[in-house]
XYZ file of C-alpha atoms in Angstrom:
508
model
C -16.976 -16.805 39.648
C -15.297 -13.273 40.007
C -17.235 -10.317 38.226
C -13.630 -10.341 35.436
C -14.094 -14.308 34.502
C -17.962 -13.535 34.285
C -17.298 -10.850 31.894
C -15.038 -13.165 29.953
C -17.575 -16.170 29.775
C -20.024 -13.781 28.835
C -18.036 -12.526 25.902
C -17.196 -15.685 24.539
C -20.615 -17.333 24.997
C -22.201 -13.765 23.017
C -19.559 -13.462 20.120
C -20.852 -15.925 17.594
C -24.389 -14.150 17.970
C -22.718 -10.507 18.115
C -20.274 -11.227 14.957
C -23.746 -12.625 12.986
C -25.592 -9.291 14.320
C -22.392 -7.304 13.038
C -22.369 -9.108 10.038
C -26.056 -8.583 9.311
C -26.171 -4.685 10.133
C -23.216 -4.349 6.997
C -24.268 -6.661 4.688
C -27.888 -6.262 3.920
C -28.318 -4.236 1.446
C -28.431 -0.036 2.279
C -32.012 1.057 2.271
C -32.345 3.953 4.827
C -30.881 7.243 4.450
C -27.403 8.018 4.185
C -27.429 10.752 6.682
C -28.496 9.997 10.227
C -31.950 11.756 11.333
C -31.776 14.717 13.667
C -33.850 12.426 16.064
C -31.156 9.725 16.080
C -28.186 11.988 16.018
C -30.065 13.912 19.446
C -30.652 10.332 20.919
C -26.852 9.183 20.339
C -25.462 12.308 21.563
C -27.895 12.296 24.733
C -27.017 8.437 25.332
C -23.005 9.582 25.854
C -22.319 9.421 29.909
C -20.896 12.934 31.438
C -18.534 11.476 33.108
C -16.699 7.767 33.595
C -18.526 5.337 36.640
C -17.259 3.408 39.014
C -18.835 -0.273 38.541
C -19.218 -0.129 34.782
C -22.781 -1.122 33.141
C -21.241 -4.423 31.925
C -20.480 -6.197 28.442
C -24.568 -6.817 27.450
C -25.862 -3.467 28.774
C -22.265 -1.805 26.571
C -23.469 -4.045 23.713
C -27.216 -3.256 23.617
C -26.560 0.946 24.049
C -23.818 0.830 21.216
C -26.218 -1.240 18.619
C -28.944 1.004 19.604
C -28.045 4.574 20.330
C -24.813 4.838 18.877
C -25.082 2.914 15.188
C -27.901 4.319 14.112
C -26.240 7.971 14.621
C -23.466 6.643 12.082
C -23.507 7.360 8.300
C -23.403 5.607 5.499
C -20.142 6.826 4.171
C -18.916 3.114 3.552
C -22.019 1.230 3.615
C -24.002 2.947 0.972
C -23.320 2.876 -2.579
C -24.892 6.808 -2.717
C -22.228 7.958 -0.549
C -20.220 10.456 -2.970
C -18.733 12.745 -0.481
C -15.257 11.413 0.820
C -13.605 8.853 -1.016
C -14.142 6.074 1.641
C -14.567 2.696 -0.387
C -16.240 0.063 1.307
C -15.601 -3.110 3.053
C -15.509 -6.507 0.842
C -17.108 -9.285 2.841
C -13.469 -10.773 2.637
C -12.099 -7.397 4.105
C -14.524 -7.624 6.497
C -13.850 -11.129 7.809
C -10.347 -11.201 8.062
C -10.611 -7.572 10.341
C -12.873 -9.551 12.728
C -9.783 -11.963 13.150
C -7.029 -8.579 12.884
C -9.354 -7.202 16.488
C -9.734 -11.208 18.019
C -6.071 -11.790 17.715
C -4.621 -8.174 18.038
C -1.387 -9.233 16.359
C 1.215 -6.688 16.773
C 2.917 -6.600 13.651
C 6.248 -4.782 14.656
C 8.960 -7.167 14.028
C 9.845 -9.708 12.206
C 10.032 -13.213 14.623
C 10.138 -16.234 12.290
C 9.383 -19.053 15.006
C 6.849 -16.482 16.985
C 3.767 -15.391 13.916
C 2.825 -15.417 10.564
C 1.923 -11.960 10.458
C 5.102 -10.075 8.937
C 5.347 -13.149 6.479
C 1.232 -12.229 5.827
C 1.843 -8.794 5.243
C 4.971 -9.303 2.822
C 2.722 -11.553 0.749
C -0.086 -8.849 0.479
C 2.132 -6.445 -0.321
C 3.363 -8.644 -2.729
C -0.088 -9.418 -4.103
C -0.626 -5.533 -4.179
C 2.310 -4.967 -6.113
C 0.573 -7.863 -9.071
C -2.515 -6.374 -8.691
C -0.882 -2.860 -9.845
C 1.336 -4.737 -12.549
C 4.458 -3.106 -10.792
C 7.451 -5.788 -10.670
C 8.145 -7.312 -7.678
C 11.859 -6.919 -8.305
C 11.531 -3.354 -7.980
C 8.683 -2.648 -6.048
C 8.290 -4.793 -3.700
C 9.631 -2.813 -1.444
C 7.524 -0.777 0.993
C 4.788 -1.047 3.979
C 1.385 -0.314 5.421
C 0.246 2.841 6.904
C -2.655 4.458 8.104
C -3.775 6.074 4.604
C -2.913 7.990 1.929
C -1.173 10.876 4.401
C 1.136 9.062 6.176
C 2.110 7.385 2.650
C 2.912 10.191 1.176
C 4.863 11.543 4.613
C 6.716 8.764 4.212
C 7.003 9.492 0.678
C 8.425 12.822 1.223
C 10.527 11.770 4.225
C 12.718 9.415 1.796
C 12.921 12.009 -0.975
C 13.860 14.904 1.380
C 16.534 11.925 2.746
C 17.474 11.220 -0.919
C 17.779 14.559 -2.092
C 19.570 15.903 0.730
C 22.015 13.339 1.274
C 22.771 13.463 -2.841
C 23.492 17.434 -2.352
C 25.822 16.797 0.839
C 27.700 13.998 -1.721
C 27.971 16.590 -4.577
C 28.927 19.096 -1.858
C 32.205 16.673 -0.954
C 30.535 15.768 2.662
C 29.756 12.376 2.352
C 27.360 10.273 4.394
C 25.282 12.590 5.859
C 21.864 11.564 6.491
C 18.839 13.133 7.718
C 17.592 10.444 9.859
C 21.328 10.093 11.408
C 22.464 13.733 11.868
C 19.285 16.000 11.195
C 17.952 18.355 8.981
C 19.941 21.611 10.060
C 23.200 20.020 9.813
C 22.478 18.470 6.747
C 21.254 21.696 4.996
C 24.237 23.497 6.178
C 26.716 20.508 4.802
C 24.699 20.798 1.392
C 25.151 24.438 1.015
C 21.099 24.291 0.261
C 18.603 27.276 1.871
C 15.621 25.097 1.552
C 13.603 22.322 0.143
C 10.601 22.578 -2.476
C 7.997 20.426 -3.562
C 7.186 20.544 -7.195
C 3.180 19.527 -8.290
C 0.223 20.489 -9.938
C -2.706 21.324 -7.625
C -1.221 19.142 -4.956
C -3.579 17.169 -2.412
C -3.872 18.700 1.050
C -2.121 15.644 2.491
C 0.718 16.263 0.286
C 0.799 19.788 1.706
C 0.388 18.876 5.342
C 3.256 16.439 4.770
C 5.290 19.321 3.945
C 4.710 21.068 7.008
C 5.378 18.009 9.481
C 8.580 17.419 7.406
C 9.854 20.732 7.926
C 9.496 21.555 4.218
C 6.976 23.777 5.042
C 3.927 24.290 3.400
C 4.326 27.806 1.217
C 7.443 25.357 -0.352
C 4.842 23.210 -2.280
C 4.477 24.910 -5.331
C 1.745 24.410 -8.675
C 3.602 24.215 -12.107
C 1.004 23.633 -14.063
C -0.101 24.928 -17.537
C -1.685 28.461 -17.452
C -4.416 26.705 -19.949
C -4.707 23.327 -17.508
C -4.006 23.597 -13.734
C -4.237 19.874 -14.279
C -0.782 19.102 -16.417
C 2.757 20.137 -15.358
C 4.110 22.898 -17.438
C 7.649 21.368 -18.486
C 9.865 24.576 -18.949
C 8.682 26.027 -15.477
C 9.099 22.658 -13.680
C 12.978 22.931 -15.511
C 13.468 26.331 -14.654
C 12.621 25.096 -10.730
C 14.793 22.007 -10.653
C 17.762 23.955 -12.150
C 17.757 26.298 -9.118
C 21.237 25.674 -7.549
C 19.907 27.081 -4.383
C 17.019 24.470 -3.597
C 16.486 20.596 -3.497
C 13.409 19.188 -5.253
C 10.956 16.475 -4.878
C 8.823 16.008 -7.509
C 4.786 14.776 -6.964
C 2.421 14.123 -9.507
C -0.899 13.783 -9.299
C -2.466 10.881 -9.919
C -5.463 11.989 -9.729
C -6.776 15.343 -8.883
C -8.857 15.471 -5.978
C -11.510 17.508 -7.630
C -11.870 15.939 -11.390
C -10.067 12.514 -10.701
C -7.719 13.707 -13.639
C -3.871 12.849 -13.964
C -1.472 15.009 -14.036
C 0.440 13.558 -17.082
C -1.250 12.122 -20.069
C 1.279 8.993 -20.820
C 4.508 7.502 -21.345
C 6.545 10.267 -23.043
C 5.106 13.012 -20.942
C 6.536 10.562 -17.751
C 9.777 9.747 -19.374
C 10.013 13.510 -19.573
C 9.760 14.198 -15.646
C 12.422 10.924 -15.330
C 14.627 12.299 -17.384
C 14.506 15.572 -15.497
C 14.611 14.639 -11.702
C 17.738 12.287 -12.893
C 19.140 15.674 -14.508
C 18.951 18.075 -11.722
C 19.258 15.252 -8.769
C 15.587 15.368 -7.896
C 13.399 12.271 -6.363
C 10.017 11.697 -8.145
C 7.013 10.480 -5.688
C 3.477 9.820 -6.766
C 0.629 10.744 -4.809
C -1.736 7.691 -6.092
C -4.504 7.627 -3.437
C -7.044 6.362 -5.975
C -5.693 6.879 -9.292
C -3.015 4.223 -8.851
C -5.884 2.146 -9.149
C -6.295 2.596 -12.567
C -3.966 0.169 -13.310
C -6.186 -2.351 -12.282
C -8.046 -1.807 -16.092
C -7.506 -4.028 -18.567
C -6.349 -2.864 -21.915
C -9.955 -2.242 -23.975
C -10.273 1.048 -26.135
C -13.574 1.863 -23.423
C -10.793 2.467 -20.819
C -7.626 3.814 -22.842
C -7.384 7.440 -22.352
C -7.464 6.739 -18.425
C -4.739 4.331 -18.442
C -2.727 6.477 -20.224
C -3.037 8.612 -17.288
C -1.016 6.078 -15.243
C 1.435 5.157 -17.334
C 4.995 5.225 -16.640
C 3.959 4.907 -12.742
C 6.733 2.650 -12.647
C 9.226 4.770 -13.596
C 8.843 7.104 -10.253
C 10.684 6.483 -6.807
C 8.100 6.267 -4.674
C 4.210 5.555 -4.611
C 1.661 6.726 -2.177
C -1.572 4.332 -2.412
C -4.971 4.406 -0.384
C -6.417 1.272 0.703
C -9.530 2.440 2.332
C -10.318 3.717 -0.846
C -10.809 1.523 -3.828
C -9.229 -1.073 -2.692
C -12.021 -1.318 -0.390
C -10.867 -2.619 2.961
C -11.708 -1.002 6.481
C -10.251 1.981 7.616
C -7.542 2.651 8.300
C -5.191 1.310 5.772
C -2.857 2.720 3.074
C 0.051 1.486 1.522
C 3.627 3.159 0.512
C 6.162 1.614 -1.969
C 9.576 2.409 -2.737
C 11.896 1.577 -6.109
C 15.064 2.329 -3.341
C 14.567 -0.862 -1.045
C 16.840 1.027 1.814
C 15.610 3.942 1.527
C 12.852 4.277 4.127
C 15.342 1.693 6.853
C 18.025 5.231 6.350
C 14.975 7.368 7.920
C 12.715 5.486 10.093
C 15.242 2.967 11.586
C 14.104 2.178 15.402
C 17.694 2.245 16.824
C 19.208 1.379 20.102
C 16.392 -0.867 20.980
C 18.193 -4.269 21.527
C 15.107 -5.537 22.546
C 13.683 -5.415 19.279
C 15.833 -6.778 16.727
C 14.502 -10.295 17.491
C 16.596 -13.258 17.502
C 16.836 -14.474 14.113
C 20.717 -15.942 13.259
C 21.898 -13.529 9.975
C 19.400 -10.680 8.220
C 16.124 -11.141 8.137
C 14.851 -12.281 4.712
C 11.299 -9.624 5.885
C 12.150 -6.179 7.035
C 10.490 -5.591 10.755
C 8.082 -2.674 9.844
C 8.859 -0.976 12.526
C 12.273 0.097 10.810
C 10.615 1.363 7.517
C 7.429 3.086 8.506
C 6.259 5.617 11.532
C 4.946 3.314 14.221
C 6.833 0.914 16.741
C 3.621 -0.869 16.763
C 0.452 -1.011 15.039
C -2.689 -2.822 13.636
C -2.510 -6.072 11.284
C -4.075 -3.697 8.715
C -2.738 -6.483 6.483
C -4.749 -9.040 6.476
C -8.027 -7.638 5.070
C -5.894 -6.651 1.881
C -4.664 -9.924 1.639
C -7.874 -11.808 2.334
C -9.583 -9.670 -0.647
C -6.858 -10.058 -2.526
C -7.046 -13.565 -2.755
C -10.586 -13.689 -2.425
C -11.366 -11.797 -5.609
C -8.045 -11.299 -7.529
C -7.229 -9.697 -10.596
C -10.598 -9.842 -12.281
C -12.584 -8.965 -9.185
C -11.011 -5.909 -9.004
C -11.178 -5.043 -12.604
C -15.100 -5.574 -12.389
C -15.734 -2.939 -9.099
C -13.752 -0.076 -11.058
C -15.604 -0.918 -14.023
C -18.559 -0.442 -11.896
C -17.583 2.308 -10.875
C -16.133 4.278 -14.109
C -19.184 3.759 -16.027
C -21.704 5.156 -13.424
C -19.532 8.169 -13.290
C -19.319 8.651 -17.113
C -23.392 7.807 -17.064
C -23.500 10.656 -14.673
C -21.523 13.260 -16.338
C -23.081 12.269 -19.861
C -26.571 12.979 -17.938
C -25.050 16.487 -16.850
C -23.448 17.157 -20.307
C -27.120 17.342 -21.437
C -28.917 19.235 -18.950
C -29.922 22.494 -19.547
C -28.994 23.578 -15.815
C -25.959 21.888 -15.035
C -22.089 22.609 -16.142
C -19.777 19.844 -15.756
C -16.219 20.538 -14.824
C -13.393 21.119 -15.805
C -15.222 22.078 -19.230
C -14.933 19.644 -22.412
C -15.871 20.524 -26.238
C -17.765 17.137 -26.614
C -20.096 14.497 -24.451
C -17.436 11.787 -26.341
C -14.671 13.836 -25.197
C -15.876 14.452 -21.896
C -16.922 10.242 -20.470
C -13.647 9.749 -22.292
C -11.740 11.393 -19.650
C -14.054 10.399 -16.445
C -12.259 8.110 -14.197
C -14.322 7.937 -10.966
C -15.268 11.552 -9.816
C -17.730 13.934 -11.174
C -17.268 17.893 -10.843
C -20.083 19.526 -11.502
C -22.014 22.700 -11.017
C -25.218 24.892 -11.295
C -25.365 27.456 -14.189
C -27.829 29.287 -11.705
C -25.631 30.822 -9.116
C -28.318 31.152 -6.491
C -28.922 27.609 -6.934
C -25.005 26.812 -7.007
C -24.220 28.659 -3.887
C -26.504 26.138 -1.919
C -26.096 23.278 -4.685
C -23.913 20.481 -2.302
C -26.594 21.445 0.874
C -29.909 20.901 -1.756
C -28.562 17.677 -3.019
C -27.533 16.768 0.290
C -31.148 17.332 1.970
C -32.425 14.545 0.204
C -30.249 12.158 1.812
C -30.525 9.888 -0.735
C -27.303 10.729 -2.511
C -24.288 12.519 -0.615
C -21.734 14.957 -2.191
C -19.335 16.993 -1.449
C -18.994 20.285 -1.729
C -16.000 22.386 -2.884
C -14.790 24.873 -5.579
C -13.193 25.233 -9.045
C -11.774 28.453 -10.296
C -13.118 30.699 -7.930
C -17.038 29.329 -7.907
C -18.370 26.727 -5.647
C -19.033 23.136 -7.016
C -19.831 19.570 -6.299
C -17.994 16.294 -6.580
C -19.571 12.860 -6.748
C -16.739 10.544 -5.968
C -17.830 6.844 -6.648
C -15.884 4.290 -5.044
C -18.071 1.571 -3.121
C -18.096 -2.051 -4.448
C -21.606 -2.150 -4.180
C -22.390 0.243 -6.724
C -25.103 -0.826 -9.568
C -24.496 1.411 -12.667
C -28.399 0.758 -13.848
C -29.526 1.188 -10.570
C -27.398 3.986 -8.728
C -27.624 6.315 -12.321
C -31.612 6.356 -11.809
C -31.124 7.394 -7.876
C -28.732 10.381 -8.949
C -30.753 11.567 -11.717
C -34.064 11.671 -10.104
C -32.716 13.727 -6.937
C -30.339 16.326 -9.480
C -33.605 16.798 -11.156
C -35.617 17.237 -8.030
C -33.105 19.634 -6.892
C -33.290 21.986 -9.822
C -37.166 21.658 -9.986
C -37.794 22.623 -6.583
C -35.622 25.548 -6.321
């Protein structure tokens, strides 16, 4: 038997054990540290060959270095229910399972070939399930695809408002049909009589800025109109005053929520209708950048979770939606999800033309858009079917009981800071009632010492028993505990991030 077919035998004879191993190593519960030690981090690092061999060092000898040098240098971003730093979810068993099968199969979900897979009819159906799960109507929204995350969603966000826009100013400008994907920016600036683009927000995320820039929107055109007494909430007359400039094209993105606080950017319905009524005025598009806070319409409709629905409300009354699904929707990385209330929209930008080859040979339209007309790649991962396997798996009520989870250890925790002598919670709230009121899922929070708050994030993060993130608010450094794991244990995880904030402010 040749050295390939050995390797091959090898592999299939060793992947029932290796999936059980795999399965094993992420599903007992997390009991070490969250941070990898110094020792395993040098032992990882020193494992790494200097340069590529010859003959290889075969499947087993691959298998047994990765399990033991490399794994144990990983962290526990997505295994650990402690890990507050990024928001990185967690894998669902389902999730989990049905990724195994996405790397086994390595279906390339590019078009859409009726008689040839399943897997474009799979990922309509999750993104149908998606849509339910978000009470959005499928009439209107189900419209849209799967990305990589939250960035490329909202690039392809921007990329159909900056087509919308633009094209809508040509119309108005009597040169009809001109389209940025078809003709190009330049000449469709110049046919609009427009000097530039802007992108109207209140403390936009970094994606939403870095979008900018790759879009040629450029990043000093994303601009804050907030209220000078909350950076949090648009300030209505200076977001007017901006979309009535004859000069510039708009896109409008709201928050939903702030990467710090987890906060929306609108408070309800009216305050939505509001920014409707004025894109539709002055021409502009409307985009949300939900990442997490999408997810809030997930709640049901008890009084304990009222004021943060309100935050959401009106979502569907926007153009387009950004959505993260490696965060709490808790499948592997990488996966986000864009929507669209224009179904053509995204085809008039990202169109793969003058590839014969990949049309397919269906007789008439085809009743599933190929993805690779409406998103960025011309092929890609079945990043599908882990959301639809955990859709189905846990459904509506599933879902509902994780962000429950999650909410109420986050208003435990900021409740426990209200009342300590030592700590500030942020952004500051007359009341404890007021304050778990408006906690969603993060937790901003400082030290009223500022020795102790310059090094805060690092102290906490020593312990490796909780992790954080560091960052700043108003000029002073701060921390954020960002809860979105599946696993978390309100009883149990609000005992583990007491007992190392006290320990923290004890030892210092």
């Amino acid at each position: 038997m040749s050295m390939e077919l050995k390797d091959v035998a090898a592999t299939a004879e060793t992947q029932a054990s290796l999936q059980q191993q795999l399965w094993e190593i992420t599903q007992t519960p997390w009991k070490s540290d969250i941070l990898p030690s110094a020792k395993h981090l040098a032992q990882a690092r020193a494992s790494l060959p200097p340069s590529l061999t010859n003959e290889g060092i075969g499947f087993e000898t691959t298998k047994e270095h990765i399990i033991s040098d490399i794994v144990p240098a990983f962290n526990g971003s997505s295994i650990s229910p402690n890990y507050y730093g990024f928001v990185t979810g967690g894998v669902t068993p389902a999730a989990l399972f049905a990724d195994n099968i996405v790397s086994a199969y390595d279906q390339n979900v590019q078009v859409h070939l009726s008689g040839h897979s399943i897997a474009t009819d799979v990922e309509s159906n999750a993104l149908g399930l998606l849509v339910d799960l978000l009470h959005l109507e499928r009439a209107d929204w189900h419209n849209g695809t799967f990305t990589t995350g939250g960035s490329a969603s909202n690039v392809l966000g921007l990329a159909c408002g900056r087509e919308y826009v633009l094209r809508a100013a040509a119309d108005k400008a009597g040169v009809t049909n001109k389209s940025v994907g078809e003709h190009g920016l330049f000449e469709v600036m110049q046919a609009s009589g427009l000097s530039g683009i802007q992108i109207l927000s209140t403390l936009p995320h970094s994606s939403l800025v870095k979008a900018g820039g790759i879009l040629g929107i450029g990043r000093a055109n994303i601009k804050n109109i907030c209220q000078d007494s909350n950076p949090l909430l648009f300030d209505m007359e200076k977001l007017e005053l901006e979309l009535a400039r004859s000069e510039k094209a708009s896109i409008v993105a709201v928050s939903c929520g702030e990467v710090n606080t987890g906060r929306f950017a609108t408070a309800g319905i009216d305050e939505m209708r509001e920014l409707r009524k004025l894109c539709d005025t002055y021409g502009a598009w409307l985009h949300a950048d939900g990442a997490f806070g999408i997810f809030s319409r997930v709640l049901d409709d008890s009084p304990e979770f009222s004021t943060i629905k309100k935050g959401i409300e009106g979502i569907e009354l926007v153009d387009s939606i950004a959505g993260d699904g490696h965060k709490l929707l808790n499948v592997p990385y990488d996966c986000g999800f864009f929507l669209c209330r224009h179904p053509n929209e995204a085809y008039n930008v990202f169109q793969n033309a003058n590839a014969a080859y990949l049309t397919g040979n269906n007789n008439g339209p085809p009743s599933i858009p190929s993805p690779l007309n409406i998103g960025v790649e011309n092929s890609r991962r079945f990043r599908a079917l882990p959301v639809y396997a955990s859709l189905v798996a846990y459904g509506r009520t599933g879902y509902q009981a994780m962000l429950k989870k999650q909410i109420r250890l986050a208003r435990l925790i900021s409740g426990w800071l209200f009342d300590h002598s030592e700590y500030n919670v942020l952004p500051e709230a007359t009341s404890k009632e007021e304050l778990m009121d408006q906690t969603f899922m993060t937790v901003l929070f400082s030290a009223k010492q500022d020795n102790l708050n310059k090094v805060l994030a690092s102290k906490i993060n020593e312990t490796s028993k909780i992790f954080v993130s560091g960052t700043s608010w108003q000029g002073r450094p701060a921390c954020r505990i960002a809860i979105s794991n599946w696993r978390v244990d309100e009883n149990r995880d609000i005992e583990v991030v007491t007992n190392v904030l006290k320990s923290v402010v004890e030892r210092f």
